Coordinates of C-alpha atoms in Angstrom, one line a residue:
X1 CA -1.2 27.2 -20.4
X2 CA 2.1 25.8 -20.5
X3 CA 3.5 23.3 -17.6
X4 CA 6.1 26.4 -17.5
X5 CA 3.4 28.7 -16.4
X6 CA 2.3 26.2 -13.9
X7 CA 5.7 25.6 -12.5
X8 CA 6.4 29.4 -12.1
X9 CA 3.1 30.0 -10.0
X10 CA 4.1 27.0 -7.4
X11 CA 2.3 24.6 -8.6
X12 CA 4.0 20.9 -8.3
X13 CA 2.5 18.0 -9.7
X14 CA 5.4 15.4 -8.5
X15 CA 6.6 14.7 -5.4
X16 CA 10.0 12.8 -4.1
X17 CA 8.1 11.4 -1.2
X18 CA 4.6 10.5 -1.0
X19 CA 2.2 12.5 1.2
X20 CA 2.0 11.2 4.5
X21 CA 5.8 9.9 4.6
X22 CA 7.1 13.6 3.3
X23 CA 5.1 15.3 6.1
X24 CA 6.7 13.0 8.3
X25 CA 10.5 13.1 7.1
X26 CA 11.4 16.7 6.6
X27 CA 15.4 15.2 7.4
X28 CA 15.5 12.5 4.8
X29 CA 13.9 14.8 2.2
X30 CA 16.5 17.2 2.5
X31 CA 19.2 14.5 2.8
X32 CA 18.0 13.3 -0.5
X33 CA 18.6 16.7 -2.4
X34 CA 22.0 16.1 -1.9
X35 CA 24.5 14.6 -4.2
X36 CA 24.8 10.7 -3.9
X37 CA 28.4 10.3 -2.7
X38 CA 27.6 13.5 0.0
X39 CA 24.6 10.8 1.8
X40 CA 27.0 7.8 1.4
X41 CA 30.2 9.7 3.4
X42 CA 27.2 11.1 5.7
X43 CA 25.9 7.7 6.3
X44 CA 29.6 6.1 6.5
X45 CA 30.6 8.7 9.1
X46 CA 27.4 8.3 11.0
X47 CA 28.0 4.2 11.1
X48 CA 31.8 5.5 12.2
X49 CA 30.0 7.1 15.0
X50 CA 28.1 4.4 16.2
X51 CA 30.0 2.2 16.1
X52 CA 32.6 4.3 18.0
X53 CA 30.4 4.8 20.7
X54 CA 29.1 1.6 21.3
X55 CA 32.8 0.3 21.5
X56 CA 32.8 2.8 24.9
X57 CA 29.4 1.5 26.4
X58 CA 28.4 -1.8 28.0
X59 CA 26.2 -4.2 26.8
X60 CA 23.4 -3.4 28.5
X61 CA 23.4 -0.1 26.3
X62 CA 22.0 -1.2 22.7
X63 CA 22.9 0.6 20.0
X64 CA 21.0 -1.0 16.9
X65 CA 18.6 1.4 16.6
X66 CA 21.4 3.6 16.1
X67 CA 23.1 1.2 13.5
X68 CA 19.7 1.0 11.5
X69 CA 19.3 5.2 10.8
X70 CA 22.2 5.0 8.4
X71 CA 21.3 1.8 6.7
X72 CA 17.8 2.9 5.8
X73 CA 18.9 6.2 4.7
X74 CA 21.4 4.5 2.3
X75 CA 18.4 1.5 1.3
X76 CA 16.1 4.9 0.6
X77 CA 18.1 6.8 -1.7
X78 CA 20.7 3.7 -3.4
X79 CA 19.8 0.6 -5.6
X80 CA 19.3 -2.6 -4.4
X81 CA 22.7 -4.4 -4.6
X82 CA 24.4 -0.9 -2.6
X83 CA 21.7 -1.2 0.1
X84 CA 22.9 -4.6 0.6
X85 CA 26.1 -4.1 0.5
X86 CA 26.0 -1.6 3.3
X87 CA 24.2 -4.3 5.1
X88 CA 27.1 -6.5 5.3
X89 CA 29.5 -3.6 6.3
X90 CA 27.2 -1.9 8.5
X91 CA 26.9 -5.9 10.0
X92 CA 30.6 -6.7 10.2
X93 CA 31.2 -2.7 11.6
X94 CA 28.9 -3.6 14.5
X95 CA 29.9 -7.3 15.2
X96 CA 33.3 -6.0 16.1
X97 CA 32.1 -3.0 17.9
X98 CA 30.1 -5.2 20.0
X99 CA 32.2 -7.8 20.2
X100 CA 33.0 -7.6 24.2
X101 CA 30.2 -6.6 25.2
X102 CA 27.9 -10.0 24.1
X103 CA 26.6 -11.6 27.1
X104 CA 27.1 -14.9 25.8
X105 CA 30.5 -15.6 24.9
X106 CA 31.6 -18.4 22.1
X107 CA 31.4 -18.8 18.5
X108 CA 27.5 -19.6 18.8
X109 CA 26.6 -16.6 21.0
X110 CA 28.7 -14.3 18.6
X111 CA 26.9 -16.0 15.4
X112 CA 23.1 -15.6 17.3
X113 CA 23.9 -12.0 18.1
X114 CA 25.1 -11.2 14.6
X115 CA 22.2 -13.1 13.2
X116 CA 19.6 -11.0 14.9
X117 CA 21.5 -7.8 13.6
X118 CA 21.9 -8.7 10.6
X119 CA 17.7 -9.6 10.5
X120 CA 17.1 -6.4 12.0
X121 CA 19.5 -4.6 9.7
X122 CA 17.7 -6.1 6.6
X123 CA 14.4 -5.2 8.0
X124 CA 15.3 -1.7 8.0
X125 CA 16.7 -1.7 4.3
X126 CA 13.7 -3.6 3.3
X127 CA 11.5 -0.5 4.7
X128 CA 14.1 2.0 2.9
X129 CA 13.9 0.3 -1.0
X130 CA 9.9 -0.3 0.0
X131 CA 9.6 3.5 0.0
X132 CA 11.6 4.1 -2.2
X133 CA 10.0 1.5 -4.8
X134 CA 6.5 2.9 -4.0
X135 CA 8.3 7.0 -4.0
X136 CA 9.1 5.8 -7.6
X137 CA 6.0 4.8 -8.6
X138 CA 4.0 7.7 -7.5
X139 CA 6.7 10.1 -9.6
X140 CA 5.7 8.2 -12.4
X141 CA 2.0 8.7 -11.7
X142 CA 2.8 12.3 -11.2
X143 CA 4.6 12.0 -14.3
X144 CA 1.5 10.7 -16.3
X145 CA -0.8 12.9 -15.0
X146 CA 1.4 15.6 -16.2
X147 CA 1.6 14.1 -19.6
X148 CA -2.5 13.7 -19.6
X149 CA -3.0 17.4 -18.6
X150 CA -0.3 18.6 -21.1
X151 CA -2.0 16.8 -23.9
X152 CA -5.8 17.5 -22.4
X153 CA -4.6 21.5 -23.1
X154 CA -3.0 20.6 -26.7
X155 CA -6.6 19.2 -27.3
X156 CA -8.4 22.0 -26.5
X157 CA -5.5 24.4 -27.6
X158 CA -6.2 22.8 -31.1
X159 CA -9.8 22.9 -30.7
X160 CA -9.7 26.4 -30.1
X161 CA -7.3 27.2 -33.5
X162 CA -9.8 25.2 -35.1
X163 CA -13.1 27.4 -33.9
X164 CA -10.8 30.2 -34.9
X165 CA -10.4 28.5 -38.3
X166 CA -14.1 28.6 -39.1
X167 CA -15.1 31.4 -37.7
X168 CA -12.2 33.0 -39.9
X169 CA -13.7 31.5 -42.6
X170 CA -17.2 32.3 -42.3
X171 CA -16.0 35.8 -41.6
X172 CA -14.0 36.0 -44.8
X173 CA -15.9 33.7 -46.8
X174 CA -20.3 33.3 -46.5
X175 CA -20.5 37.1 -44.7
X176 CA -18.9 38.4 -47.5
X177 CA -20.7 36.4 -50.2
X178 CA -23.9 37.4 -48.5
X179 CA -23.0 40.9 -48.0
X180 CA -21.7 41.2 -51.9
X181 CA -25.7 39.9 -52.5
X182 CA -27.0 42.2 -49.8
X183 CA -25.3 45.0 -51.9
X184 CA -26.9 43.3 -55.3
X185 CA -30.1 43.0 -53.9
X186 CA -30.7 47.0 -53.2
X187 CA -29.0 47.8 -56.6
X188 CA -31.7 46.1 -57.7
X189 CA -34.1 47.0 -55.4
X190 CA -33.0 50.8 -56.7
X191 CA -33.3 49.4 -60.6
X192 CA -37.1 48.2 -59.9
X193 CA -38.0 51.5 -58.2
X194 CA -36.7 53.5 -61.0
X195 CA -38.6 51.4 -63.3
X196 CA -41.4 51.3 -61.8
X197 CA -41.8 47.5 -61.4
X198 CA -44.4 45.4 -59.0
X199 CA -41.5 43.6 -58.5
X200 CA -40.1 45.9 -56.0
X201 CA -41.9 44.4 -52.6
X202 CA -40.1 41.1 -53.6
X203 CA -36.8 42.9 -54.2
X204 CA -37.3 44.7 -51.3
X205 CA -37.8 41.6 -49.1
X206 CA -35.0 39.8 -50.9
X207 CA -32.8 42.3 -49.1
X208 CA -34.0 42.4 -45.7
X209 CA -33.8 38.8 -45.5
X210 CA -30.0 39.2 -47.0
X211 CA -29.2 41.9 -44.2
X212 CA -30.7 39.5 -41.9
X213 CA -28.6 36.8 -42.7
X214 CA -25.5 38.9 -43.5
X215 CA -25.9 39.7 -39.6
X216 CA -26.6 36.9 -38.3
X217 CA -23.4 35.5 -40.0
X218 CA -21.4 38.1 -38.5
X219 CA -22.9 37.3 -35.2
X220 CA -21.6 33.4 -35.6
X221 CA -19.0 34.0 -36.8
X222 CA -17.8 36.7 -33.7
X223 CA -19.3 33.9 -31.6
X224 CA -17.0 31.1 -32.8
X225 CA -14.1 33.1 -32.6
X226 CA -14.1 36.2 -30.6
X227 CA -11.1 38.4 -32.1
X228 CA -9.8 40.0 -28.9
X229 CA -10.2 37.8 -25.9
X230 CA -6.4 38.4 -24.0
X231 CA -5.7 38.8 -20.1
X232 CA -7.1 42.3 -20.2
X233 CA -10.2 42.2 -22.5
X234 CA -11.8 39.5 -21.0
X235 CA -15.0 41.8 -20.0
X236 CA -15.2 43.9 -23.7
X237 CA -15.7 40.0 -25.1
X238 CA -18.3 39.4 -22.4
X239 CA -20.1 42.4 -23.2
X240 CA -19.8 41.9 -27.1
X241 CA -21.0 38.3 -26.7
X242 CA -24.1 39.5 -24.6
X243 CA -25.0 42.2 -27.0
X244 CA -24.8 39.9 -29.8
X245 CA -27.2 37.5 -28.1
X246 CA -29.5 40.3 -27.3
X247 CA -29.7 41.4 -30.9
X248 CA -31.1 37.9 -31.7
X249 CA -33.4 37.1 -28.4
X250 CA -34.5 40.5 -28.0
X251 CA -32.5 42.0 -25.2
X252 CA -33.3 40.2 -21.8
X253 CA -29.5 39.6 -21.0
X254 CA -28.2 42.1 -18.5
X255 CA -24.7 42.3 -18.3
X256 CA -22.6 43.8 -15.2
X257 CA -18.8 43.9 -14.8
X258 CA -16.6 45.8 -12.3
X259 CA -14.5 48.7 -14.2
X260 CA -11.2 46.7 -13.6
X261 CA -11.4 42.5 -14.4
X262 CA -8.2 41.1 -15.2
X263 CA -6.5 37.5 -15.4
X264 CA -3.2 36.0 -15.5
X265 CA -3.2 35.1 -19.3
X266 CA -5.0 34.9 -22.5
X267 CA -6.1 30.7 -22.1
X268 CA -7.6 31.8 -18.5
X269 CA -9.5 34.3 -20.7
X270 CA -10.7 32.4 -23.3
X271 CA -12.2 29.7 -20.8
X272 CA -13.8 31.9 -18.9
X273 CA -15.4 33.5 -21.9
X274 CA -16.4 29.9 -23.3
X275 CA -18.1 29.0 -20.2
X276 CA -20.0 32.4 -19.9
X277 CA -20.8 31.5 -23.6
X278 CA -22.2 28.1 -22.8
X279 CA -24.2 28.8 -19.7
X280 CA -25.9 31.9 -21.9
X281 CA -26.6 29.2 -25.0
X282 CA -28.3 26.8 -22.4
X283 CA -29.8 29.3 -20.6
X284 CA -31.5 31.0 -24.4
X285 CA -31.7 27.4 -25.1
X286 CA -33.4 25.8 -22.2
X287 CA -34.3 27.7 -19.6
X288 CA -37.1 29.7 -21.6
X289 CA -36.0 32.7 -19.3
X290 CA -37.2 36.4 -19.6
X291 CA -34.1 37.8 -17.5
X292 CA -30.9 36.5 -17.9
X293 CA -28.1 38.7 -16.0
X294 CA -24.5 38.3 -16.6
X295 CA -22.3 39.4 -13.7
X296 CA -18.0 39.9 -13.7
X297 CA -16.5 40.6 -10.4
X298 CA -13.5 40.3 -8.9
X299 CA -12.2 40.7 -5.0
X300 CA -10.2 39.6 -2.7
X301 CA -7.8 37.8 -5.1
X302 CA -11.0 35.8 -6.9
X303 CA -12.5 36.9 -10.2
X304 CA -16.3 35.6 -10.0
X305 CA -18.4 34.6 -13.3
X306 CA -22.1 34.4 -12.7
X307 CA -24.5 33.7 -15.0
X308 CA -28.2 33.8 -13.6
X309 CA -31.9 33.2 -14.8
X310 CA -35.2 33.0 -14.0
X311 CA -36.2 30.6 -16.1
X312 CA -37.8 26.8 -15.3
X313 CA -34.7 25.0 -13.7
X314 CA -33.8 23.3 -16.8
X315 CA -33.0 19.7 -16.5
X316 CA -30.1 19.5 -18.8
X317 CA -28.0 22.1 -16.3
X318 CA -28.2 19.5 -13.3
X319 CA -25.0 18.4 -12.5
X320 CA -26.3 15.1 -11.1
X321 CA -27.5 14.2 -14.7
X322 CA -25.0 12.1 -16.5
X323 CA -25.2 13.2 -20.0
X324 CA -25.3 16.9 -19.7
X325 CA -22.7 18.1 -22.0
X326 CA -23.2 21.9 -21.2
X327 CA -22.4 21.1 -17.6
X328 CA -19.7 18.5 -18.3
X329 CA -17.8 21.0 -20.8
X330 CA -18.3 24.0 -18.6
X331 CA -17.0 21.7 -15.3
X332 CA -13.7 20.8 -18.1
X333 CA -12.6 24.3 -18.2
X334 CA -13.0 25.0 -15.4
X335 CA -11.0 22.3 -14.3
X336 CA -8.2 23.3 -16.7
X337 CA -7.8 26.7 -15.0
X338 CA -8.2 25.5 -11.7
X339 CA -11.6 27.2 -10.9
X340 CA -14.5 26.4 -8.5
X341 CA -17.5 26.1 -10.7
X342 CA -20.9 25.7 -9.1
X343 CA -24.6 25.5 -10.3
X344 CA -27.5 26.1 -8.2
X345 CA -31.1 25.1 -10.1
X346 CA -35.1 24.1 -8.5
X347 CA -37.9 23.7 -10.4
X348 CA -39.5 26.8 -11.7
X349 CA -36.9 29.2 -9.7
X350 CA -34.2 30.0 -12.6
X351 CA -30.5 28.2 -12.6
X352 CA -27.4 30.7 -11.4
X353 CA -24.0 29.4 -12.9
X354 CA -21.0 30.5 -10.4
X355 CA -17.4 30.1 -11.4
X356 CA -14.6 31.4 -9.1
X357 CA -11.1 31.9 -10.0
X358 CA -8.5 32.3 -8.1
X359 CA -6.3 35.2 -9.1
X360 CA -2.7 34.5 -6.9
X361 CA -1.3 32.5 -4.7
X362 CA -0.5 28.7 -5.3
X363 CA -3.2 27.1 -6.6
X364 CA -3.1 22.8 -7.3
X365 CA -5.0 21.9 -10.4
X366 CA -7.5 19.2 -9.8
X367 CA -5.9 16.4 -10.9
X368 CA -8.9 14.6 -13.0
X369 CA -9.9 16.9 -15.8
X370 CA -11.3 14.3 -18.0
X371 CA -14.7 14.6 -19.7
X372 CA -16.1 11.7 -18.0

């Protein structure tokens, strides 16, 4: 999945203001989307405004809180040295708005009264370039995490073309080797019986065990890299993988699927399949189960992946155990695809694997995908 894909079904991993301050400032947000010298005229005509109106009020009427809008708007969105700068003018804009109506008259009552202005002035901008030092820095966290969970999908992209590598070349390499022997074996197996030999069981056991392998091969190397997994196909690959495992455990997997399951793309797919895949190998692995049922179903928006037992409750499918790789690479996936994956396991009472997908809407990834 690319971040394109992400972008396109809503999902945002930055933010220009973070969480509790964007819920709180739907006005400055949208002031920010404008173009720089838009906010500064804004903010200049607002100061304007101000300063007009408190050159029309007494003293008793205070308009600082008034002044201090406009210079944190300008300290949120400006650098330092700008901020500042609007300060001073913001300061000297005010002094001689205000300057009939101080109480106390005379240089020292003018200086006082512009001194506490100008402190509550640079308060103001000092809460503006706060936000917007920490808005910053939670972009750039954004920005990481991005990064990560671009290269955490190259990883397993690669790993993937990799599987699909091998399982390529077992396919085109040891199956055909062992089937060109397979096909030696009974020419010779025909040559013996012709002649009569006692060497004929041999022969003949030669090329079961040859079959056996030459399928078992097969079976590996459909496992390692199943040739048709897309958006629509993911419940043919379910059904192959099941009836491959069946051929090799002796057919206690059930599998059930509704007549339509489809996902968004072929990577949704592919995990799915490769967590199905895992919880089947833990559950043939593990669990010593006699019924293993494998259920597809999707409603309501959610496709759901189930993958139940009645085996012991094995130990290595706990979640709470630290070292469980199953569980860990299962919970990865799921994680990279922005599914719900559960497990539910007691002692003696099987283990049921759940993973849920959400199908549309917006969906936020959950931001720490890591193996750990």
């Amino acid at each position: 999945m690319s971040l394109q894909s992400e972008e396109r079904r809503g999902i945002r991993l930055s933010y220009p203001f973070p969480p509790f301050v964007k819920s709180r400032t739907p006005l400055l947000e949208k002031l920010g989307q404008q173009p720089k010298s838009w906010l500064m005229a804004e903010s200049l005509a607002c100061l304007a405004l101000v300063a007009g109106i408190d050159l029309l009020t007494t003293w008793q009427f205070s308009m600082f809180i008034f002044y201090c809008l406009p210079v944190y708007a300008v300290s949120l969105y400006f650098p330092r040295k700008t901020a500042i700068a609007f300060v001073i003018f913001a300061e000297v804009l005010a002094t001689i708005a205000a300057y009939d109506s101080i109480p106390v008259r005379g240089l020292g009552g003018y200086a006082w009264a512009a001194l506490n202005r100008l402190g509550g002035f640079l308060f103001a901008a000092a809460c503006g370039l706060s936000f917007q030092s920490y808005r910053e820095e939670m972009q750039h966290r954004f920005q990481a995490l991005q990064r990560t969970r671009e290269l955490e999908r190259e990883i397993v992209k690669v790993g993937e073309l990799e599987q699909q590598r091998i399982g390529q070349d077992l396919h085109d390499g040891v199956c055909q080797t062992l089937a060109a022997l397979d096909c030696a074996a009974q020419c010779l197996k025909i040559d013996l019986e012709k002649d009569g030999s006692p060497r004929i069981v041999l022969a003949m056991e030669i090329q079961k065990q040859l079959s056996a392998a030459t399928l078992e091969a097969r079976n590996m190397a459909r496992g390692i890299f199943p040739v048709s997994i897309s958006a629509d196909s993911l419940a043919n690959a379910v059904e192959d993988l099941v009836a491959n495992m069946n051929r090799l455990f002796g057919g206690i997997i059930v599998f059930v699927s509704d007549d339509e399951i489809l996902v968004r793309d072929a990577d949704e797919a592919m995990h799915l399949y490769r967590i199905t895949q895992e919880a089947l190998s833990n559950a043939m692995r593990h669990a010593n189960a006699t019924h293993i049922e494998v259920r597809l179903k999707q409603q309501e928006g959610k496709l759901t992946v189930v993958v139940a037992d009645d085996g012991s409750g094995s130990a290595i499918q706990n979640p709470k155990r630290p070292d469980g790789m199953g569980w860990h690479t299962m919970r990865y996936r799921s994680n990279l695809i922005g599914a719900d994956l559960s497990i539910h396991t007691e002692p003696g009472k099987g283990t049921e694997i759940r993973c849920v997908l959400p199908l549309g809407g917006v969906r936020i990834p959950v931001q720490n995908a890591a193996l750990a």
